[in-house]
Short mmCIF file of the C-alpha atoms (twelve columns), coordinates in Angstrom:
data_MODEL
# 
_entry.id   MODEL 
# 
loop_
_atom_site.group_PDB 
_atom_site.id 
_atom_site.type_symbol 
_atom_site.label_atom_id 
_atom_site.label_alt_id 
_atom_site.label_comp_id 
_atom_site.label_asym_id 
_atom_site.label_seq_id 
_atom_site.Cartn_x 
_atom_site.Cartn_y 
_atom_site.Cartn_z 
_atom_site.pdbx_PDB_model_num 
ATOM 1   C CA . MET A 1   97.236  121.263 103.204 1 
ATOM 2   C CA . VAL A 2   97.953  119.294 99.968  1 
ATOM 3   C CA . THR A 3   99.311  121.079 97.536  1 
ATOM 4   C CA . ALA A 4   98.801  120.563 93.519  1 
ATOM 5   C CA . ARG A 5   102.618 119.306 93.538  1 
ATOM 6   C CA . VAL A 6   101.851 116.333 95.678  1 
ATOM 7   C CA . GLU A 7   98.263  115.807 94.359  1 
ATOM 8   C CA . ALA A 8   100.139 115.079 91.169  1 
ATOM 9   C CA . ALA A 9   102.619 112.844 92.921  1 
ATOM 10  C CA . VAL A 10  99.871  111.139 94.508  1 
ATOM 11  C CA . GLY A 11  98.685  110.347 91.064  1 
ATOM 12  C CA . ARG A 12  101.647 108.590 89.890  1 
ATOM 13  C CA . SER A 13  102.442 106.957 93.040  1 
ATOM 14  C CA . ARG A 14  99.106  105.568 92.614  1 
ATOM 15  C CA . ARG A 15  99.647  104.047 88.893  1 
ATOM 16  C CA . PRO A 16  100.181 100.114 88.601  1 
ATOM 17  C CA . LEU A 17  103.216 99.003  90.018  1 
ATOM 18  C CA . ASP A 18  105.884 98.371  87.602  1 
ATOM 19  C CA . ALA A 19  106.579 94.530  87.827  1 
ATOM 20  C CA . ALA A 20  108.990 94.528  85.127  1 
ATOM 21  C CA . ALA A 21  111.055 96.929  87.037  1 
ATOM 22  C CA . LEU A 22  110.932 94.948  90.366  1 
ATOM 23  C CA . SER A 23  111.425 91.350  88.727  1 
ATOM 24  C CA . PRO A 24  114.867 91.726  88.205  1 
ATOM 25  C CA . LEU A 25  115.677 93.229  91.693  1 
ATOM 26  C CA . ALA A 26  113.514 90.395  93.153  1 
ATOM 27  C CA . ALA A 27  115.229 87.759  91.122  1 
ATOM 28  C CA . GLY A 28  118.510 89.071  92.610  1 
ATOM 29  C CA . LEU A 29  117.661 88.493  96.007  1 
ATOM 30  C CA . GLY A 30  116.664 85.016  95.074  1 
ATOM 31  C CA . LEU A 31  112.508 86.158  95.066  1 
ATOM 32  C CA . ALA A 32  109.912 85.089  92.407  1 
ATOM 33  C CA . LEU A 33  107.674 87.799  92.007  1 
ATOM 34  C CA . ALA A 34  104.229 88.497  90.366  1 
ATOM 35  C CA . VAL A 35  102.210 91.501  90.288  1 
ATOM 36  C CA . VAL A 36  98.410  90.962  90.609  1 
ATOM 37  C CA . ASP A 37  95.090  93.282  90.557  1 
ATOM 38  C CA . GLU A 38  93.293  91.503  93.096  1 
ATOM 39  C CA . ILE A 39  93.444  88.624  95.282  1 
ATOM 40  C CA . ASP A 40  91.692  87.487  98.235  1 
ATOM 41  C CA . SER A 41  94.946  87.438  100.382 1 
ATOM 42  C CA . THR A 42  98.513  87.319  99.426  1 
ATOM 43  C CA . ASN A 43  99.241  85.705  102.409 1 
ATOM 44  C CA . ALA A 44  96.492  82.864  101.740 1 
ATOM 45  C CA . GLU A 45  97.839  82.375  98.698  1 
ATOM 46  C CA . LEU A 46  101.167 81.843  99.056  1 
ATOM 47  C CA . GLY A 47  100.820 79.634  102.007 1 
ATOM 48  C CA . ARG A 48  98.445  77.716  99.666  1 
ATOM 49  C CA . LEU A 49  101.245 77.659  96.853  1 
ATOM 50  C CA . ALA A 50  103.571 76.573  99.503  1 
ATOM 51  C CA . ARG A 51  101.964 73.399  101.009 1 
ATOM 52  C CA . GLY A 52  101.472 72.549  97.241  1 
ATOM 53  C CA . LEU A 53  97.781  73.302  96.966  1 
ATOM 54  C CA . PRO A 54  96.173  74.499  93.883  1 
ATOM 55  C CA . GLY A 55  96.521  78.733  93.839  1 
ATOM 56  C CA . SER A 56  95.509  81.396  91.406  1 
ATOM 57  C CA . VAL A 57  99.018  83.026  90.222  1 
ATOM 58  C CA . PRO A 58  100.121 80.255  88.221  1 
ATOM 59  C CA . ALA A 59  103.397 82.266  87.471  1 
ATOM 60  C CA . LEU A 60  104.385 81.386  91.386  1 
ATOM 61  C CA . SER A 61  102.759 77.853  91.493  1 
ATOM 62  C CA . VAL A 62  106.158 75.890  91.028  1 
ATOM 63  C CA . THR A 63  108.787 78.527  92.568  1 
ATOM 64  C CA . ALA A 64  107.002 78.740  95.786  1 
ATOM 65  C CA . ARG A 65  106.593 74.801  96.332  1 
ATOM 66  C CA . THR A 66  110.605 74.678  97.093  1 
ATOM 67  C CA . GLY A 67  111.541 78.207  96.509  1 
ATOM 68  C CA . GLN A 68  111.067 81.703  97.678  1 
ATOM 69  C CA . ALA A 69  108.744 84.344  96.030  1 
ATOM 70  C CA . VAL A 70  107.304 87.470  96.930  1 
ATOM 71  C CA . LEU A 71  103.183 88.140  95.656  1 
ATOM 72  C CA . VAL A 72  101.729 91.838  95.327  1 
ATOM 73  C CA . ALA A 73  98.265  92.677  95.217  1 
ATOM 74  C CA . GLU A 74  96.889  95.777  94.230  1 
ATOM 75  C CA . ARG A 75  93.297  94.926  95.864  1 
ATOM 76  C CA . GLN A 76  93.023  92.363  98.642  1 
ATOM 77  C CA . THR A 77  89.411  91.126  99.428  1 
ATOM 78  C CA . ALA A 78  90.020  89.377  102.297 1 
ATOM 79  C CA . GLY A 79  93.493  91.033  103.629 1 
ATOM 80  C CA . ARG A 80  94.371  90.116  107.404 1 
ATOM 81  C CA . GLY A 81  96.232  91.319  109.887 1 
ATOM 82  C CA . ARG A 82  97.381  90.338  113.482 1 
ATOM 83  C CA . LEU A 83  94.400  88.556  115.488 1 
ATOM 84  C CA . ASP A 84  92.408  88.262  112.340 1 
ATOM 85  C CA . ARG A 85  91.911  91.635  111.929 1 
ATOM 86  C CA . SER A 86  91.186  92.823  108.549 1 
ATOM 87  C CA . TRP A 87  93.621  94.808  106.438 1 
ATOM 88  C CA . GLN A 88  91.968  97.074  103.404 1 
ATOM 89  C CA . SER A 89  93.243  99.918  101.606 1 
ATOM 90  C CA . ALA A 90  92.396  101.892 98.501  1 
ATOM 91  C CA . ASP A 91  93.711  101.351 95.138  1 
ATOM 92  C CA . GLY A 92  97.345  102.083 94.382  1 
ATOM 93  C CA . ALA A 93  97.332  104.050 98.002  1 
ATOM 94  C CA . GLY A 94  99.434  101.724 99.918  1 
ATOM 95  C CA . LEU A 95  101.454 98.307  99.302  1 
ATOM 96  C CA . MET A 96  100.055 94.898  100.022 1 
ATOM 97  C CA . VAL A 97  102.521 92.090  100.163 1 
ATOM 98  C CA . SER A 98  103.625 88.842  100.673 1 
ATOM 99  C CA . VAL A 99  106.813 87.481  100.984 1 
ATOM 100 C CA . LEU A 100 107.557 83.574  101.343 1 
ATOM 101 C CA . VAL A 101 110.802 82.573  102.922 1 
ATOM 102 C CA . ARG A 102 112.183 79.195  104.480 1 
ATOM 103 C CA . PRO A 103 115.032 80.692  106.793 1 
ATOM 104 C CA . ALA A 104 117.397 77.790  107.905 1 
ATOM 105 C CA . VAL A 105 116.927 78.477  111.408 1 
ATOM 106 C CA . GLU A 106 116.280 76.268  114.697 1 
ATOM 107 C CA . ALA A 107 112.106 75.872  115.290 1 
ATOM 108 C CA . ARG A 108 112.442 78.064  118.390 1 
ATOM 109 C CA . GLN A 109 113.994 81.016  116.999 1 
ATOM 110 C CA . LEU A 110 110.877 81.255  114.542 1 
ATOM 111 C CA . GLY A 111 109.323 83.336  116.647 1 
ATOM 112 C CA . TRP A 112 111.826 86.151  116.478 1 
ATOM 113 C CA . LEU A 113 110.818 86.266  112.327 1 
ATOM 114 C CA . PRO A 114 108.002 88.962  112.976 1 
ATOM 115 C CA . LEU A 115 110.097 91.126  114.986 1 
ATOM 116 C CA . VAL A 116 113.138 90.973  112.505 1 
ATOM 117 C CA . VAL A 117 110.692 91.958  109.332 1 
ATOM 118 C CA . GLY A 118 109.261 94.950  111.757 1 
ATOM 119 C CA . THR A 119 113.143 96.143  112.266 1 
ATOM 120 C CA . SER A 120 113.632 95.913  109.072 1 
ATOM 121 C CA . LEU A 121 110.525 97.957  107.590 1 
ATOM 122 C CA . VAL A 122 111.048 100.638 110.071 1 
ATOM 123 C CA . ARG A 123 114.902 100.976 108.975 1 
ATOM 124 C CA . THR A 124 113.850 101.050 105.436 1 
ATOM 125 C CA . LEU A 125 111.331 103.483 106.460 1 
ATOM 126 C CA . ARG A 126 113.728 106.016 108.158 1 
ATOM 127 C CA . ALA A 127 116.405 105.796 105.341 1 
ATOM 128 C CA . HIS A 128 113.980 105.952 102.330 1 
ATOM 129 C CA . ALA A 129 111.197 108.310 103.434 1 
ATOM 130 C CA . GLY A 130 112.805 110.110 106.456 1 
ATOM 131 C CA . VAL A 131 109.932 109.221 108.920 1 
ATOM 132 C CA . PRO A 132 110.785 108.930 112.573 1 
ATOM 133 C CA . ALA A 133 109.013 105.044 112.355 1 
ATOM 134 C CA . VAL A 134 109.311 102.923 115.528 1 
ATOM 135 C CA . LEU A 135 107.842 99.905  116.566 1 
ATOM 136 C CA . LYS A 136 105.094 98.967  119.128 1 
ATOM 137 C CA . TRP A 137 105.326 95.324  120.410 1 
ATOM 138 C CA . PRO A 138 105.757 93.237  118.771 1 
ATOM 139 C CA . ASN A 139 105.745 94.770  115.091 1 
ATOM 140 C CA . ASP A 140 103.269 97.327  114.891 1 
ATOM 141 C CA . VAL A 141 104.942 100.174 112.775 1 
ATOM 142 C CA . GLN A 142 104.129 103.598 114.170 1 
ATOM 143 C CA . VAL A 143 105.093 107.456 113.349 1 
ATOM 144 C CA . ASP A 144 103.834 109.692 116.489 1 
ATOM 145 C CA . GLY A 145 101.783 106.990 117.752 1 
ATOM 146 C CA . ALA A 146 99.870  106.356 114.422 1 
ATOM 147 C CA . LYS A 147 100.135 103.126 112.676 1 
ATOM 148 C CA . ILE A 148 101.415 103.464 109.229 1 
ATOM 149 C CA . ALA A 149 102.160 99.656  108.676 1 
ATOM 150 C CA . GLY A 150 101.133 96.251  109.990 1 
ATOM 151 C CA . ILE A 151 103.190 92.747  109.667 1 
ATOM 152 C CA . LEU A 152 101.594 89.303  110.095 1 
ATOM 153 C CA . VAL A 153 103.454 86.221  109.541 1 
ATOM 154 C CA . GLU A 154 102.371 82.450  109.286 1 
ATOM 155 C CA . LEU A 155 104.078 79.385  108.865 1 
ATOM 156 C CA . ALA A 156 103.157 77.166  106.360 1 
ATOM 157 C CA . PRO A 157 104.637 73.491  106.945 1 
ATOM 158 C CA . SER A 158 104.945 71.017  103.810 1 
ATOM 159 C CA . PRO A 159 105.921 67.719  104.174 1 
ATOM 160 C CA . THR A 160 107.684 67.455  100.953 1 
ATOM 161 C CA . ALA A 161 109.881 70.735  101.217 1 
ATOM 162 C CA . PRO A 162 111.644 72.840  103.689 1 
ATOM 163 C CA . PRO A 163 109.764 74.739  106.579 1 
ATOM 164 C CA . ALA A 164 108.510 77.859  105.235 1 
ATOM 165 C CA . ALA A 165 107.150 80.919  106.295 1 
ATOM 166 C CA . VAL A 166 105.182 83.710  104.586 1 
ATOM 167 C CA . ILE A 167 105.762 87.603  105.684 1 
ATOM 168 C CA . GLY A 168 102.630 89.638  105.038 1 
ATOM 169 C CA . PHE A 169 103.085 93.411  105.237 1 
ATOM 170 C CA . GLY A 170 100.249 96.360  104.331 1 
ATOM 171 C CA . LEU A 171 102.088 100.046 104.523 1 
ATOM 172 C CA . ASN A 172 99.899  103.004 103.847 1 
ATOM 173 C CA . VAL A 173 101.458 105.202 101.169 1 
ATOM 174 C CA . THR A 174 99.522  107.965 99.581  1 
ATOM 175 C CA . ALA A 175 96.530  107.247 101.239 1 
ATOM 176 C CA . ARG A 176 94.707  110.476 102.842 1 
ATOM 177 C CA . ALA A 177 92.884  110.519 106.600 1 
ATOM 178 C CA . GLY A 178 89.246  109.529 104.956 1 
ATOM 179 C CA . GLU A 179 90.776  106.457 103.347 1 
ATOM 180 C CA . LEU A 180 92.292  104.954 106.934 1 
ATOM 181 C CA . PRO A 181 90.857  103.778 110.043 1 
ATOM 182 C CA . PRO A 182 91.165  105.664 113.279 1 
ATOM 183 C CA . ASN A 183 95.033  106.058 114.705 1 
ATOM 184 C CA . SER A 184 96.498  105.463 111.377 1 
ATOM 185 C CA . THR A 185 98.663  107.673 109.057 1 
ATOM 186 C CA . SER A 186 100.578 107.302 105.998 1 
ATOM 187 C CA . LEU A 187 103.618 109.031 104.273 1 
ATOM 188 C CA . LEU A 188 101.578 111.213 102.595 1 
ATOM 189 C CA . LEU A 189 99.829  112.442 105.747 1 
ATOM 190 C CA . LEU A 190 103.576 112.835 106.997 1 
ATOM 191 C CA . ASP A 191 104.698 115.221 104.427 1 
ATOM 192 C CA . VAL A 192 107.074 112.749 103.060 1 
ATOM 193 C CA . ASP A 193 108.798 114.481 99.981  1 
ATOM 194 C CA . PRO A 194 106.964 113.402 96.841  1 
ATOM 195 C CA . SER A 195 109.613 112.228 95.226  1 
ATOM 196 C CA . ARG A 196 109.639 109.563 97.701  1 
ATOM 197 C CA . LEU A 197 106.100 108.362 97.114  1 
ATOM 198 C CA . ASP A 198 106.938 106.249 94.233  1 
ATOM 199 C CA . ARG A 199 105.549 102.444 95.356  1 
ATOM 200 C CA . THR A 200 107.835 100.631 92.864  1 
ATOM 201 C CA . GLU A 201 110.609 102.311 94.443  1 
ATOM 202 C CA . LEU A 202 109.770 101.835 98.165  1 
ATOM 203 C CA . LEU A 203 108.845 98.096  97.341  1 
ATOM 204 C CA . GLY A 204 112.288 97.821  95.933  1 
ATOM 205 C CA . ALA A 205 113.659 99.347  98.991  1 
ATOM 206 C CA . VAL A 206 111.588 97.392  101.330 1 
ATOM 207 C CA . LEU A 207 112.852 93.991  99.568  1 
ATOM 208 C CA . THR A 208 116.054 94.346  99.554  1 
ATOM 209 C CA . ASP A 209 116.394 95.501  103.171 1 
ATOM 210 C CA . LEU A 210 114.001 92.855  104.400 1 
ATOM 211 C CA . ALA A 211 116.168 89.971  101.980 1 
ATOM 212 C CA . ASP A 212 119.228 91.450  103.846 1 
ATOM 213 C CA . ALA A 213 117.764 91.047  107.464 1 
ATOM 214 C CA . VAL A 214 116.685 87.743  106.912 1 
ATOM 215 C CA . SER A 215 119.746 87.007  105.787 1 
ATOM 216 C CA . ARG A 216 122.071 88.473  109.026 1 
ATOM 217 C CA . TRP A 217 118.936 86.700  110.898 1 
ATOM 218 C CA . VAL A 218 119.876 82.758  109.948 1 
ATOM 219 C CA . SER A 219 123.598 83.876  110.176 1 
ATOM 220 C CA . ALA A 220 123.388 85.240  113.461 1 
ATOM 221 C CA . PRO A 221 120.131 85.097  115.364 1 
ATOM 222 C CA . GLY A 222 121.222 87.099  118.960 1 
ATOM 223 C CA . GLN A 223 121.930 90.089  116.645 1 
ATOM 224 C CA . ALA A 224 118.358 90.719  116.411 1 
ATOM 225 C CA . ARG A 225 117.601 91.172  120.055 1 
ATOM 226 C CA . ASP A 226 119.792 94.348  120.443 1 
ATOM 227 C CA . ASP A 227 118.233 95.649  117.017 1 
ATOM 228 C CA . TYR A 228 114.889 95.575  118.058 1 
ATOM 229 C CA . ARG A 229 115.403 97.262  121.157 1 
ATOM 230 C CA . GLY A 230 116.978 99.934  119.194 1 
ATOM 231 C CA . VAL A 231 113.763 100.719 117.316 1 
ATOM 232 C CA . CYS A 232 110.798 99.545  119.815 1 
ATOM 233 C CA . ALA A 233 108.969 101.845 121.280 1 
ATOM 234 C CA . THR A 234 107.357 100.173 123.971 1 
ATOM 235 C CA . LEU A 235 110.150 99.198  125.773 1 
ATOM 236 C CA . GLY A 236 110.832 100.973 129.235 1 
ATOM 237 C CA . ARG A 237 107.103 102.649 129.408 1 
ATOM 238 C CA . PRO A 238 104.075 102.077 131.667 1 
ATOM 239 C CA . VAL A 239 101.625 99.894  129.354 1 
ATOM 240 C CA . ARG A 240 98.359  97.879  129.411 1 
ATOM 241 C CA . VAL A 241 98.199  94.273  128.276 1 
ATOM 242 C CA . GLU A 242 95.559  93.184  126.597 1 
ATOM 243 C CA . LEU A 243 94.866  89.353  126.757 1 
ATOM 244 C CA . PRO A 244 93.063  86.921  124.476 1 
ATOM 245 C CA . ASP A 245 90.754  85.757  127.535 1 
ATOM 246 C CA . GLY A 246 89.497  89.704  128.050 1 
ATOM 247 C CA . THR A 247 91.470  90.299  130.952 1 
ATOM 248 C CA . SER A 248 94.979  92.633  131.180 1 
ATOM 249 C CA . VAL A 249 97.909  93.497  133.160 1 
ATOM 250 C CA . VAL A 250 99.423  97.331  134.014 1 
ATOM 251 C CA . GLY A 251 103.210 97.654  134.330 1 
ATOM 252 C CA . ILE A 252 106.030 98.672  132.966 1 
ATOM 253 C CA . ALA A 253 107.631 97.164  129.519 1 
ATOM 254 C CA . THR A 254 110.982 96.129  130.508 1 
ATOM 255 C CA . ASP A 255 112.537 93.985  127.870 1 
ATOM 256 C CA . VAL A 256 111.943 91.655  125.521 1 
ATOM 257 C CA . ASP A 257 113.105 87.946  126.052 1 
ATOM 258 C CA . GLU A 258 115.313 85.635  124.024 1 
ATOM 259 C CA . PHE A 259 112.083 84.339  122.497 1 
ATOM 260 C CA . GLY A 260 110.621 88.135  121.710 1 
ATOM 261 C CA . ARG A 261 108.290 87.964  124.234 1 
ATOM 262 C CA . LEU A 262 107.253 91.359  126.027 1 
ATOM 263 C CA . LEU A 263 108.676 90.957  129.535 1 
ATOM 264 C CA . VAL A 264 106.239 93.390  132.033 1 
ATOM 265 C CA . ASP A 265 107.126 93.567  135.193 1 
ATOM 266 C CA . GLY A 266 108.798 90.177  135.168 1 
ATOM 267 C CA . ARG A 267 105.796 88.415  133.374 1 
ATOM 268 C CA . ALA A 268 106.056 87.302  129.653 1 
ATOM 269 C CA . PHE A 269 103.445 87.753  127.134 1 
ATOM 270 C CA . SER A 270 103.610 86.512  123.528 1 
ATOM 271 C CA . ALA A 271 100.296 87.251  122.325 1 
ATOM 272 C CA . ALA A 272 98.425  90.212  123.235 1 
ATOM 273 C CA . ASP A 273 97.633  93.779  122.307 1 
ATOM 274 C CA . VAL A 274 99.421  96.327  124.305 1 
ATOM 275 C CA . VAL A 275 97.882  99.971  124.812 1 
ATOM 276 C CA . HIS A 276 100.775 102.588 125.522 1 
ATOM 277 C CA . LEU A 277 100.019 104.615 128.763 1 
ATOM 278 C CA . ARG A 278 100.663 107.988 129.024 1 
# 
């Protein structure tokens, strides 16, 4: 039951994000920041700008070509998730964010970035909102089997700048049941303390942990594997791995290898949907 107190908190949290409060925090993390009302896709926009192509956010056009940036949108008209799925959110009910980073790691390590981001987001949700978030391989953020956040990481190579990666994530904050797709949840539906539903404060916590996680990964790439194992609910359980060609494999998910691939009965998978079996 949603109380009047919670509804009041929902109303406050659905107000526009406070860019004035977020900008100095982002700057301290080495990120230029822009908050826009609407865009096709925050990931697509940062990808364009990183490649030196024309974009619709002039405030980031210079920084994104060589530096790091964060773009937040209240609405996306063509938001995307993994495997080209769409990601939508009611106005003000969630966070739709993309972060452009330039991690100085070997190319073979870049496959770990989506898992590093997922581990960071789980850590923030546990600490800031007090929810028992976990990861379903590779990086679907879930609580009690329902998805609360999705992550999409894309490379944005440029011939004139260091290699870039665009980290996109969508997080359900105050979405009600009727505003969500099946098998999804939100912080509101998880009865999180209303004081923790402020999207500006939540985004600040997410960006702070994310910047630290990426920095630690660059300094010690091998640590990411142990950190990920600690929050991945897929490991140690029976799963069905659904492959892009329509076939599937059933077995026990035993581990992730040094490239972040899921190991199921000794076989490694890098691009697939995973279903947790009872």
